[in-house]
């Protein structure tokens, strides 16, 4: 059990305008503890976002916050240079602490940060239509492009080997050998599926190691609910959840969009007949992504766009399976078997992608952009 949080006290450590009114837990992220805080200000109530960083997942919060601060400042500067009047809705803005720092450490040692709350926009857990898919991909491609000239050298690696799929596969194999909770028997089919895909896991990692795919500044957690979509215009307005910003491959980011934005089923859907990679959604993703990323993508990256969807879906499925075997220690779970359900959904999507891989590849090749 975690200690109860005195969120009013945490809020008082930040340079927030007005006086504290209330706070509620917010969002459906699997990692951090997120609160929407209401402050009474001269012009009425205003919301802010406070987040406690998950230290089991992120071992070096100061290094993480250094990345986040650099990325936010650069994105804001670029948007202002472009003359955007609503720059504060288009990139995250950190709220400084009363001591003018980017994070606050509470008396129990927990690390907190504050963001301006982006109103009138939503992070969707399930894709609604092709326009939304196009917008999400356009926003993430635009974000990669915005950060291509990030000054100050390489970002810190907040989680080493985060998308190194062979390492994820090795972690799965270790969890399987140990089977610390005696759960492997209940997941025999999923384990067989994972083992049968050993030949896929090295494709992108090996191409990167050989220099065939360039390292870029990437987001690495581009699931659909990590881009806020404007409630009125439908525009992909702001990329959020910057904890995993680090050196990576553009293919990781496109791949996770395929995982989260082509199927009409939720990530933890238990009726697997609903899980399907829908080609029109995939085409909308490619269209949206190329509208902002075509300028920098190499031929090899383009060639692997469809495959990246399969690989990242497999990789996240492996991670859910590993966490199930290890006793649900990483992802937040809301019911027994939640991680196994999530794994099954991912693997069903991998199957659907495999059935349609030729059509997906043909569709990428046909894009003229
Ligand atoms: P996690 O790492 O746990 O996924 P996120 O940073 O994605 O944490 O935040 C959780 C949720 O909070 C998001 O899915 C989104 O709905 C919401 N959120 C995050 N930042 C903001 C913001 N600045 N304004 C409005 N909503 C936000
Ligand atoms: C986590 O933080 P959130 O909920 O946006 C995870 C991602 C997974 C995703 C699966 C730091 O993302 O890597 O793809 O769950 N983030 C971290 O839904 O592990
Ligand atoms: Mg998130």
GROMACS .gro file of N, CA and C and ligand atoms in nm, residues 28-32 57-58 159 162-163 168 220-221 223 225-226 241 243-244 256 259 267 316 319-320 330-331, ligand 2:
model
  100
   28UNK      N    1  -0.545   0.758  -1.762
   28UNK     CA    2  -0.541   0.611  -1.757
   28UNK      C    3  -0.402   0.558  -1.790
   29UNK      N    4  -0.298   0.637  -1.755
   29UNK     CA    5  -0.161   0.591  -1.778
   29UNK      C    6  -0.128   0.471  -1.689
   30UNK      N    7  -0.035   0.388  -1.735
   30UNK     CA    8   0.000   0.267  -1.660
   30UNK      C    9   0.117   0.287  -1.564
   31UNK      N   10   0.175   0.409  -1.562
   31UNK     CA   11   0.304   0.422  -1.494
   31UNK      C   12   0.305   0.524  -1.378
   32UNK      N   13   0.277   0.649  -1.409
   32UNK     CA   14   0.290   0.754  -1.306
   32UNK      C   15   0.160   0.774  -1.229
   57UNK      N   16   1.016   0.245  -1.202
   57UNK     CA   17   1.033   0.237  -1.348
   57UNK      C   18   1.146   0.329  -1.394
   58UNK      N   19   1.148   0.449  -1.337
   58UNK     CA   20   1.249   0.548  -1.376
   58UNK      C   21   1.345   0.565  -1.259
  159UNK      N   22   1.542   0.481  -1.955
  159UNK     CA   23   1.533   0.335  -1.932
  159UNK      C   24   1.623   0.270  -2.038
  162UNK      N   25   1.522   0.033  -2.374
  162UNK     CA   26   1.375   0.038  -2.364
  162UNK      C   27   1.307  -0.035  -2.481
  163UNK      N   28   1.354  -0.006  -2.603
  163UNK     CA   29   1.296  -0.071  -2.721
  163UNK      C   30   1.393  -0.170  -2.786
  168UNK      N   31   1.423  -0.742  -2.448
  168UNK     CA   32   1.287  -0.771  -2.396
  168UNK      C   33   1.257  -0.921  -2.407
  220UNK      N   34   0.924   0.732  -2.802
  220UNK     CA   35   0.931   0.593  -2.752
  220UNK      C   36   0.807   0.542  -2.677
  221UNK      N   37   0.705   0.625  -2.665
  221UNK     CA   38   0.581   0.578  -2.599
  221UNK      C   39   0.463   0.647  -2.669
  223UNK      N   40   0.179   0.577  -2.776
  223UNK     CA   41   0.045   0.519  -2.783
  223UNK      C   42  -0.057   0.632  -2.797
  225UNK      N   43  -0.312   0.745  -2.649
  225UNK     CA   44  -0.351   0.839  -2.545
  225UNK      C   45  -0.237   0.928  -2.497
  226UNK      N   46  -0.122   0.919  -2.561
  226UNK     CA   47  -0.014   1.013  -2.530
  226UNK      C   48  -0.007   1.129  -2.630
  241UNK      N   49   0.353   1.298  -2.213
  241UNK     CA   50   0.423   1.181  -2.157
  241UNK      C   51   0.565   1.170  -2.213
  243UNK      N   52   0.848   1.110  -2.060
  243UNK     CA   53   0.945   1.039  -1.975
  243UNK      C   54   1.041   0.951  -2.052
  244UNK      N   55   0.996   0.899  -2.164
  244UNK     CA   56   1.081   0.806  -2.239
  244UNK      C   57   1.145   0.872  -2.361
  256UNK      N   58   0.441   0.191  -3.252
  256UNK     CA   59   0.346   0.194  -3.140
  256UNK      C   60   0.215   0.261  -3.181
  259UNK      N   61   0.021  -0.017  -3.325
  259UNK     CA   62  -0.032  -0.102  -3.216
  259UNK      C   63  -0.158  -0.042  -3.154
  267UNK      N   64  -0.685  -0.193  -2.543
  267UNK     CA   65  -0.559  -0.267  -2.522
  267UNK      C   66  -0.579  -0.393  -2.439
  316UNK      N   67   0.551  -0.519  -2.699
  316UNK     CA   68   0.469  -0.480  -2.583
  316UNK      C   69   0.393  -0.602  -2.531
  319UNK      N   70   0.625  -0.778  -2.314
  319UNK     CA   71   0.642  -0.709  -2.184
  319UNK      C   72   0.524  -0.738  -2.091
  320UNK      N   73   0.401  -0.739  -2.145
  320UNK     CA   74   0.285  -0.772  -2.061
  320UNK      C   75   0.296  -0.916  -2.010
  330UNK      N   76   0.527  -0.429  -1.272
  330UNK     CA   77   0.565  -0.311  -1.350
  330UNK      C   78   0.443  -0.226  -1.389
  331UNK      N   79   0.354  -0.283  -1.468
  331UNK     CA   80   0.237  -0.207  -1.515
  331UNK      C   81   0.129  -0.206  -1.406
  371LIG     C1   82   0.320   0.241  -2.057
  371LIG     O1   83   0.301   0.537  -1.942
  371LIG     P1   84   0.205   0.484  -2.042
  371LIG     O2   85   0.083   0.424  -1.983
  371LIG     O3   86   0.179   0.591  -2.147
  371LIG     C2   87   0.465   0.205  -2.089
  371LIG     C3   88   0.481   0.188  -2.241
  371LIG     C4   89   0.387   0.080  -2.290
  371LIG     C5   90   0.245   0.117  -2.250
  371LIG     C6   91   0.148   0.008  -2.285
  371LIG     C7   92   0.750   0.390  -1.928
  371LIG     O4   93   0.286   0.364  -2.117
  371LIG     O5   94   0.613   0.151  -2.272
  371LIG     O6   95   0.395   0.067  -2.429
  371LIG     O7   96   0.235   0.140  -2.107
  371LIG     N1   97   0.554   0.310  -2.041
  371LIG     C8   98   0.667   0.276  -1.977
  371LIG     O8   99   0.019   0.058  -2.278
  371LIG     O9  100   0.704   0.160  -1.959
   0.00000   0.00000   0.00000
